XYZ file of N, CA and C in Angstrom:
603
model
N -27.244 8.630 -66.625
C -28.682 8.802 -66.805
C -29.079 10.160 -66.263
N -29.858 10.891 -67.039
C -30.255 12.236 -66.632
C -31.734 12.263 -66.363
N -32.123 12.893 -65.320
C -33.528 13.056 -64.957
C -33.980 14.449 -65.301
N -35.159 14.580 -65.848
C -35.727 15.883 -66.130
C -36.218 16.520 -64.842
N -36.735 17.766 -64.950
C -37.175 18.501 -63.760
C -38.294 17.792 -63.020
N -39.121 17.070 -63.755
C -40.264 16.415 -63.106
C -39.899 15.141 -62.409
N -38.723 14.533 -62.734
C -38.378 13.247 -62.154
C -37.687 13.379 -60.822
N -37.867 12.406 -59.937
C -37.220 12.381 -58.634
C -36.734 10.970 -58.368
N -35.663 10.846 -57.704
C -35.190 9.542 -57.273
C -35.579 9.322 -55.828
N -35.474 8.089 -55.373
C -35.830 7.759 -54.006
C -34.888 8.452 -53.032
N -35.431 9.093 -52.046
C -34.633 9.805 -51.055
C -34.254 11.198 -51.465
N -34.620 11.604 -52.710
C -34.290 12.951 -53.177
C -35.395 13.902 -52.793
N -35.071 15.064 -52.332
C -36.048 16.064 -51.904
C -35.864 17.314 -52.739
N -36.899 18.125 -52.779
C -36.807 19.404 -53.467
C -35.834 20.305 -52.740
N -35.030 21.037 -53.481
C -34.022 21.911 -52.876
C -34.667 23.243 -52.520
N -35.044 23.381 -51.264
C -35.614 24.626 -50.757
C -34.610 25.250 -49.817
N -34.082 26.407 -50.114
C -33.074 27.033 -49.252
C -33.621 27.253 -47.848
N -32.850 26.820 -46.861
C -33.291 26.958 -45.476
C -33.317 28.418 -45.041
N -32.396 29.215 -45.589
C -32.269 30.599 -45.139
C -33.355 31.513 -45.686
N -34.070 31.102 -46.751
C -35.040 31.992 -47.363
C -36.209 32.313 -46.430
N -36.933 31.292 -45.883
C -38.010 31.650 -44.957
C -37.498 32.278 -43.676
N -36.309 31.826 -43.221
C -35.738 32.403 -42.002
C -35.406 33.873 -42.199
N -34.771 34.193 -43.336
C -34.435 35.585 -43.625
C -35.665 36.439 -43.837
N -36.708 35.841 -44.420
C -37.939 36.594 -44.652
C -38.594 36.977 -43.329
N -38.631 36.039 -42.379
C -39.239 36.341 -41.079
C -38.387 37.301 -40.270
N -37.071 37.221 -40.437
C -36.194 38.170 -39.756
C -36.466 39.588 -40.253
N -36.535 39.747 -41.562
C -36.799 41.059 -42.138
C -38.178 41.574 -41.727
N -39.160 40.681 -41.691
C -40.508 41.084 -41.298
C -40.540 41.536 -39.841
N -39.815 40.833 -38.969
C -39.767 41.203 -37.548
C -39.104 42.561 -37.351
N -37.992 42.778 -38.064
C -37.296 44.067 -37.954
C -38.186 45.197 -38.460
N -38.933 44.945 -39.519
C -39.850 45.968 -40.041
C -40.925 46.317 -39.007
N -41.449 45.321 -38.329
C -42.495 45.580 -37.333
C -41.946 46.422 -36.186
N -40.740 46.089 -35.711
C -40.138 46.859 -34.612
C -39.824 48.280 -35.075
N -39.331 48.427 -36.303
C -39.053 49.760 -36.834
C -40.332 50.575 -36.973
N -41.403 49.925 -37.396
C -42.689 50.617 -37.490
C -43.155 51.113 -36.123
N -43.025 50.277 -35.110
C -43.433 50.680 -33.761
C -42.585 51.849 -33.253
N -41.292 51.839 -33.569
C -40.400 52.905 -33.099
C -40.732 54.239 -33.768
N -40.844 54.243 -35.092
C -41.130 55.500 -35.796
C -42.553 55.994 -35.530
N -43.494 55.072 -35.385
C -44.866 55.479 -35.067
C -44.935 56.089 -33.672
N -44.189 55.516 -32.718
C -44.146 56.088 -31.367
C -43.547 57.487 -31.386
N -42.464 57.663 -32.144
C -41.839 58.983 -32.246
C -42.802 59.991 -32.859
N -43.544 59.573 -33.872
C -44.509 60.467 -34.514
C -45.598 60.902 -33.550
N -46.163 59.942 -32.825
C -47.278 60.245 -31.917
C -46.820 61.126 -30.759
N -45.658 60.767 -30.170
C -45.173 61.530 -29.004
C -44.884 62.977 -29.388
N -44.212 63.178 -30.527
C -43.885 64.543 -30.930
C -45.129 65.314 -31.383
N -46.047 64.634 -32.066
C -47.249 65.312 -32.540
C -48.157 65.752 -31.387
N -48.111 65.038 -30.274
C -48.922 65.394 -29.112
C -48.142 66.207 -28.086
N -46.914 66.573 -28.413
C -46.065 67.293 -27.462
C -46.516 68.742 -27.343
N -46.946 69.108 -26.146
C -47.458 70.455 -25.898
C -47.395 70.739 -24.404
N -46.982 71.941 -24.053
C -46.922 72.340 -22.645
C -47.225 73.825 -22.529
N -48.082 74.156 -21.587
C -48.465 75.551 -21.335
C -48.013 75.945 -19.935
N -47.356 77.102 -19.841
C -46.880 77.593 -18.551
C -47.137 79.081 -18.429
N -47.364 79.511 -17.198
C -47.519 80.928 -16.890
C -46.225 81.417 -16.242
N -45.574 82.356 -16.891
C -44.275 82.833 -16.434
C -44.368 84.286 -15.980
N -43.563 84.626 -15.006
C -43.454 86.005 -14.542
C -42.410 86.708 -15.409
N -42.851 87.704 -16.146
C -41.952 88.397 -17.070
C -41.467 89.736 -16.525
N -42.165 90.283 -15.558
C -41.756 91.566 -14.977
C -42.457 91.759 -13.638
N -41.975 92.728 -12.881
C -42.582 93.059 -11.592
C -42.676 94.574 -11.475
N -43.881 95.049 -11.248
C -44.113 96.480 -11.038
C -44.459 96.667 -9.564
N -43.522 97.239 -8.852
C -43.711 97.351 -7.404
C -43.680 95.960 -6.805
N -44.799 95.592 -6.200
C -44.916 94.239 -5.656
C -45.862 93.375 -6.505
N -46.282 93.910 -7.648
C -47.234 93.196 -8.501
C -46.495 92.513 -9.646
N -46.530 91.184 -9.709
C -45.858 90.479 -10.806
C -46.695 90.544 -12.088
N -46.022 90.697 -13.195
C -46.656 90.663 -14.512
C -46.397 89.289 -15.120
N -47.476 88.560 -15.358
C -47.343 87.196 -15.854
C -47.734 87.107 -17.336
N -47.236 86.066 -17.972
C -47.540 85.822 -19.378
C -47.674 84.317 -19.577
N -48.757 83.903 -20.180
C -48.995 82.486 -20.443
C -48.476 82.132 -21.832
N -47.549 81.182 -21.864
C -46.935 80.744 -23.112
C -47.179 79.260 -23.321
N -47.282 78.867 -24.576
C -47.495 77.469 -24.938
C -46.409 77.040 -25.911
N -45.762 75.922 -25.593
C -44.756 75.340 -26.485
C -45.388 74.163 -27.209
N -45.388 74.213 -28.533
C -45.955 73.146 -29.364
C -44.975 72.819 -30.478
N -45.065 71.600 -30.967
C -44.143 71.199 -32.026
C -44.401 71.982 -33.312
N -45.642 72.488 -33.494
C -45.961 73.249 -34.714
C -45.210 74.567 -34.796
N -44.697 75.045 -33.666
C -43.983 76.316 -33.656
C -42.592 76.202 -34.289
N -42.099 74.982 -34.465
C -40.752 74.769 -34.994
C -40.828 73.964 -36.280
N -40.457 74.551 -37.418
C -40.519 73.799 -38.687
C -39.709 72.506 -38.664
N -38.601 72.478 -37.922
C -37.792 71.259 -37.859
C -38.561 70.119 -37.198
N -39.345 70.431 -36.162
C -40.144 69.401 -35.510
C -41.315 68.966 -36.389
N -41.856 69.887 -37.167
C -42.911 69.524 -38.120
C -42.354 68.553 -39.157
N -41.162 68.857 -39.668
C -40.518 67.957 -40.617
C -40.212 66.612 -39.980
N -39.825 66.622 -38.707
C -39.554 65.397 -37.970
C -40.792 64.510 -37.916
N -41.945 65.111 -37.622
C -43.197 64.350 -37.556
C -43.550 63.791 -38.931
N -43.397 64.610 -39.975
C -43.720 64.157 -41.333
C -42.792 63.021 -41.753
N -41.496 63.154 -41.454
C -40.533 62.127 -41.860
C -40.797 60.807 -41.163
N -41.098 60.844 -39.872
C -41.349 59.607 -39.135
C -42.699 59.005 -39.500
N -43.678 59.854 -39.782
C -44.965 59.333 -40.241
C -44.809 58.642 -41.587
N -43.999 59.232 -42.469
C -43.738 58.608 -43.769
C -43.017 57.273 -43.600
N -42.026 57.229 -42.692
C -41.310 55.975 -42.447
C -42.243 54.907 -41.870
N -43.160 55.320 -41.004
C -44.122 54.371 -40.435
C -45.044 53.822 -41.512
N -45.563 54.708 -42.360
C -46.440 54.271 -43.441
C -45.683 53.368 -44.416
N -44.427 53.717 -44.697
C -43.611 52.900 -45.599
C -43.445 51.487 -45.054
N -43.087 51.371 -43.763
C -42.889 50.047 -43.183
C -44.187 49.253 -43.116
N -45.288 49.944 -42.819
C -46.578 49.252 -42.795
C -46.914 48.694 -44.174
N -46.657 49.490 -45.205
C -46.915 49.036 -46.570
C -45.986 47.887 -46.947
N -44.715 47.978 -46.564
C -43.765 46.917 -46.886
C -44.074 45.630 -46.124
N -44.631 45.743 -44.929
C -45.056 44.553 -44.182
C -46.147 43.815 -44.948
N -47.098 44.578 -45.488
C -48.162 43.967 -46.289
C -47.596 43.327 -47.555
N -46.636 44.009 -48.181
C -46.003 43.453 -49.378
C -45.254 42.164 -49.036
N -44.563 42.155 -47.891
C -43.803 40.979 -47.478
C -44.726 39.803 -47.181
N -45.883 40.089 -46.587
C -46.825 39.015 -46.269
C -47.447 38.446 -47.546
N -47.828 39.332 -48.450
C -48.453 38.873 -49.700
C -47.450 38.175 -50.607
N -46.162 38.538 -50.504
C -45.131 37.843 -51.244
C -45.222 38.038 -52.734
N -45.157 36.925 -53.441
C -45.076 36.966 -54.901
C -46.371 37.404 -55.578
N -47.453 37.507 -54.823
C -48.715 37.927 -55.436
C -48.634 39.360 -55.956
N -47.775 40.173 -55.333
C -47.636 41.575 -55.747
C -46.419 41.796 -56.637
N -45.755 40.707 -57.023
C -44.561 40.845 -57.858
C -44.966 41.010 -59.319
N -44.226 41.856 -60.021
C -44.486 42.084 -61.442
C -43.165 42.030 -62.186
N -42.933 40.934 -62.884
C -41.731 40.735 -63.689
C -40.454 40.898 -62.857
N -40.516 40.475 -61.596
C -39.334 40.526 -60.748
C -38.965 41.896 -60.239
N -39.865 42.876 -60.340
C -39.548 44.246 -59.918
C -39.798 44.493 -58.433
N -40.412 43.548 -57.758
C -40.786 43.781 -56.352
C -39.564 44.052 -55.483
N -38.536 43.204 -55.584
C -37.349 43.379 -54.749
C -36.610 44.668 -55.068
N -36.595 45.045 -56.345
C -35.928 46.292 -56.739
C -36.642 47.495 -56.145
N -37.969 47.542 -56.274
C -38.734 48.676 -55.749
C -38.660 48.742 -54.234
N -38.691 47.586 -53.574
C -38.601 47.562 -52.108
C -37.259 48.127 -51.652
N -36.175 47.733 -52.321
C -34.845 48.234 -51.950
C -34.744 49.739 -52.166
N -35.301 50.238 -53.272
C -35.255 51.676 -53.547
C -36.054 52.455 -52.512
N -37.265 51.989 -52.206
C -38.105 52.690 -51.231
C -37.523 52.610 -49.825
N -36.870 51.508 -49.495
C -36.210 51.399 -48.191
C -35.108 52.443 -48.058
N -34.325 52.623 -49.125
C -33.253 53.622 -49.084
C -33.826 55.033 -48.968
N -34.919 55.305 -49.670
C -35.542 56.629 -49.585
C -36.073 56.893 -48.179
N -36.629 55.864 -47.543
C -37.127 56.020 -46.173
C -35.991 56.339 -45.210
N -34.834 55.700 -45.409
C -33.671 55.974 -44.554
C -33.213 57.423 -44.716
N -33.154 57.893 -45.959
C -32.699 59.266 -46.225
C -33.642 60.284 -45.583
N -34.950 60.080 -45.752
C -35.918 61.032 -45.205
C -35.928 61.017 -43.678
N -35.885 59.826 -43.089
C -35.866 59.731 -41.623
C -34.586 60.330 -41.054
N -33.470 60.124 -41.732
C -32.196 60.691 -41.272
C -32.229 62.219 -41.300
N -32.815 62.780 -42.356
C -32.915 64.241 -42.446
C -33.814 64.795 -41.336
N -34.928 64.130 -41.082
C -35.831 64.581 -40.019
C -35.186 64.508 -38.652
N -34.450 63.428 -38.390
C -33.778 63.286 -37.093
C -32.685 64.334 -36.918
N -31.946 64.609 -37.996
C -30.883 65.609 -37.900
C -31.422 66.997 -37.617
N -32.504 67.369 -38.309
C -33.089 68.692 -38.088
C -33.651 68.821 -36.669
N -34.344 67.777 -36.202
C -34.934 67.827 -34.866
C -33.859 67.822 -33.779
N -32.776 67.096 -34.005
C -31.686 67.068 -33.025
C -31.038 68.442 -32.885
N -30.838 69.128 -34.000
C -30.268 70.475 -33.952
C -31.146 71.413 -33.137
N -32.457 71.379 -33.381
C -33.362 72.263 -32.646
C -33.477 71.866 -31.179
N -33.399 70.569 -30.896
C -33.441 70.120 -29.499
C -32.220 70.615 -28.736
N -31.063 70.555 -29.375
C -29.836 71.069 -28.745
C -29.923 72.571 -28.533
N -30.511 73.273 -29.496
C -30.676 74.722 -29.363
C -31.634 75.053 -28.225
N -32.715 74.274 -28.110
C -33.659 74.517 -27.025
C -33.085 74.197 -25.659
N -32.169 73.241 -25.615
C -31.583 72.842 -24.333
C -30.484 73.789 -23.874
N -29.629 74.233 -24.809
C -28.465 75.030 -24.438
C -28.526 76.469 -24.926
N -29.365 76.737 -25.924
C -29.401 78.070 -26.492
C -28.170 78.350 -27.341
N -28.042 79.595 -27.781
C -26.874 80.013 -28.561
C -26.557 81.455 -28.176
N -25.523 81.608 -27.375
C -25.179 82.935 -26.870
C -24.675 83.852 -27.986
N -24.050 83.293 -29.018
C -23.534 84.118 -30.110
C -24.678 84.734 -30.923
N -25.729 83.966 -31.127
C -26.890 84.478 -31.865
C -27.934 85.096 -30.938
N -27.670 85.040 -29.614
C -28.580 85.561 -28.596
C -29.934 84.847 -28.640
N -29.877 83.530 -28.828
C -31.069 82.696 -28.745
C -31.079 82.037 -27.376
N -32.131 82.285 -26.626
C -32.221 81.761 -25.275
C -32.715 80.310 -25.294
N -32.252 79.551 -24.326
C -32.750 78.186 -24.174
C -34.153 78.223 -23.569
N -34.928 77.165 -23.846
C -36.300 77.110 -23.330
C -36.541 75.888 -22.453
N -35.601 74.947 -22.441
C -35.837 73.713 -21.696
C -35.806 73.923 -20.188
N -35.238 75.056 -19.732
C -35.294 75.346 -18.296
C -36.687 75.820 -17.880
N -37.507 76.209 -18.858
C -38.868 76.659 -18.573
C -39.905 75.617 -18.977
N -39.694 74.950 -20.100
C -40.630 73.926 -20.573
C -39.936 72.565 -20.495
N -39.730 72.109 -19.262
C -38.973 70.872 -19.065
C -39.725 69.641 -19.555
N -41.034 69.563 -19.325
C -41.803 68.402 -19.773
C -41.842 68.328 -21.297
N -41.972 69.476 -21.932
C -41.978 69.540 -23.389
C -40.662 69.012 -23.955
N -39.562 69.420 -23.362
C -38.255 68.971 -23.830
C -38.018 67.496 -23.526
N -38.511 67.019 -22.377
C -38.338 65.603 -22.043
C -39.079 64.712 -23.028
N -40.325 65.079 -23.340
C -41.088 64.276 -24.304
C -40.451 64.335 -25.696
N -39.939 65.505 -26.073
C -39.241 65.602 -27.346
C -37.989 64.735 -27.379
N -37.299 64.651 -26.253
C -36.115 63.794 -26.173
C -36.457 62.327 -26.337
N -37.555 61.877 -25.706
C -37.976 60.483 -25.870
C -38.391 60.196 -27.303
N -39.032 61.181 -27.945
C -39.407 61.006 -29.350
C -38.161 60.854 -30.219
N -37.126 61.634 -29.928
C -35.873 61.520 -30.682
C -35.211 60.169 -30.476
N -35.226 59.665 -29.249
C -34.625 58.353 -28.976
C -35.344 57.265 -29.766
N -36.688 57.292 -29.722
C -37.465 56.296 -30.468
C -37.200 56.406 -31.967
N -37.080 57.636 -32.447
C -36.847 57.837 -33.873
C -35.470 57.339 -34.291
N -34.456 57.548 -33.455
C -33.120 57.063 -33.798
C -33.058 55.534 -33.774
N -33.822 54.919 -32.881
C -33.920 53.454 -32.902
C -34.552 53.003 -34.216
N -35.633 53.687 -34.611
C -36.263 53.368 -35.882
C -35.337 53.581 -37.058
N -34.531 54.662 -37.016
C -33.589 54.945 -38.100
C -32.527 53.857 -38.199
N -32.028 53.393 -37.060
C -31.039 52.308 -37.071
C -31.617 51.047 -37.695
N -32.861 50.744 -37.339
C -33.511 49.555 -37.901
C -33.811 49.737 -39.382
N -34.175 50.955 -39.784
C -34.396 51.220 -41.201
C -33.114 51.032 -42.009
N -31.986 51.439 -41.437
C -30.707 51.234 -42.110
C -30.402 49.753 -42.263
N -30.686 48.978 -41.201
C -30.495 47.529 -41.275
C -31.419 46.910 -42.318
N -32.664 47.363 -42.348
C -33.628 46.859 -43.334
C -33.152 47.150 -44.752
N -32.644 48.361 -44.977
C -32.154 48.719 -46.301
C -30.988 47.832 -46.715
N -30.092 47.536 -45.773
C -28.960 46.653 -46.079
C -29.441 45.240 -46.410
N -30.399 44.735 -45.630
C -30.936 43.408 -45.896
C -31.648 43.346 -47.243
N -32.340 44.427 -47.591
C -33.016 44.468 -48.888
C -32.009 44.433 -50.029
N -30.882 45.158 -49.861
C -29.848 45.151 -50.887
C -29.221 43.766 -51.019
N -28.967 43.127 -49.881
C -28.379 41.786 -49.913
C -29.311 40.805 -50.603
N -30.592 40.894 -50.273
C -31.562 39.991 -50.890
C -31.695 40.261 -52.385
N -31.549 41.525 -52.771
C -31.651 41.875 -54.184
C -30.448 41.360 -54.967
N -29.245 41.447 -54.382
C -28.026 41.052 -55.089
C -27.758 39.558 -55.027
N -28.513 38.827 -54.206
C -28.299 37.393 -54.095
C -28.695 36.710 -55.395
N -27.782 35.972 -56.038
C -28.125 35.335 -57.323
C -29.129 34.217 -57.141
N -30.014 34.109 -58.119
C -30.999 33.037 -58.088
C -30.371 31.751 -58.597
N -30.652 30.624 -57.934
C -30.084 29.357 -58.398
C -30.677 28.954 -59.733
N -29.797 28.516 -60.637
C -30.259 28.089 -61.964
C -30.857 26.701 -61.876
N -31.932 26.464 -62.608
C -32.600 25.155 -62.646
C -31.874 24.264 -63.625
N -30.961 23.483 -63.112
C -30.188 22.570 -63.932
C -30.685 21.155 -63.712
N -30.765 20.322 -64.780
C -31.181 18.923 -64.592
C -30.150 18.164 -63.788
N -30.622 17.281 -62.931
C -29.757 16.499 -62.067
C -29.259 15.275 -62.823
N -27.972 15.093 -62.830
C -27.406 13.930 -63.528
C -26.984 12.890 -62.503
N -27.313 11.646 -62.769
C -26.946 10.546 -61.891
C -26.119 9.570 -62.696
N -24.922 9.256 -62.225
C -24.066 8.338 -62.997
C -24.678 6.936 -63.033
């Protein structure tokens, strides 16, 4: 005897995968933490600024001073870092809204495909921003004697410390973005169960 989709037998329950809501909340939680990490990196680096008065020369007993300001805008790599992390933060915020709304924003099954593509793009952009900022941070900390570029972290220590914390937060966000992208791919490649009629002997 075969039962159609509308029929149920006693003790039979609808087959709802246990892992689906669990996996959805896991992905949503990781997105929220990644958003907090990249947003923190964006804010810390965007507000990173330090002004110091340095003695550049001495004439007799009179010191010649010069007031210098270190800002993230002075370095294109740090500007790109802020833009990349701001984009990653906005991306995760948008994906959180999409995840909450669920199927209401789906169009012919394209939601999971677009989410996976945008997640991968966010990883690529955040990775590029972190790499550029890390290179400049290393240059500011150690300098480059071959190119005769002097280090600045011995003079602007607070500026470099805040930049370092921004990099740490951003790398945490990048790691979570990579995990999110992998989870999105897994969810996209997971086959949908076929609706087959239940047969009872």
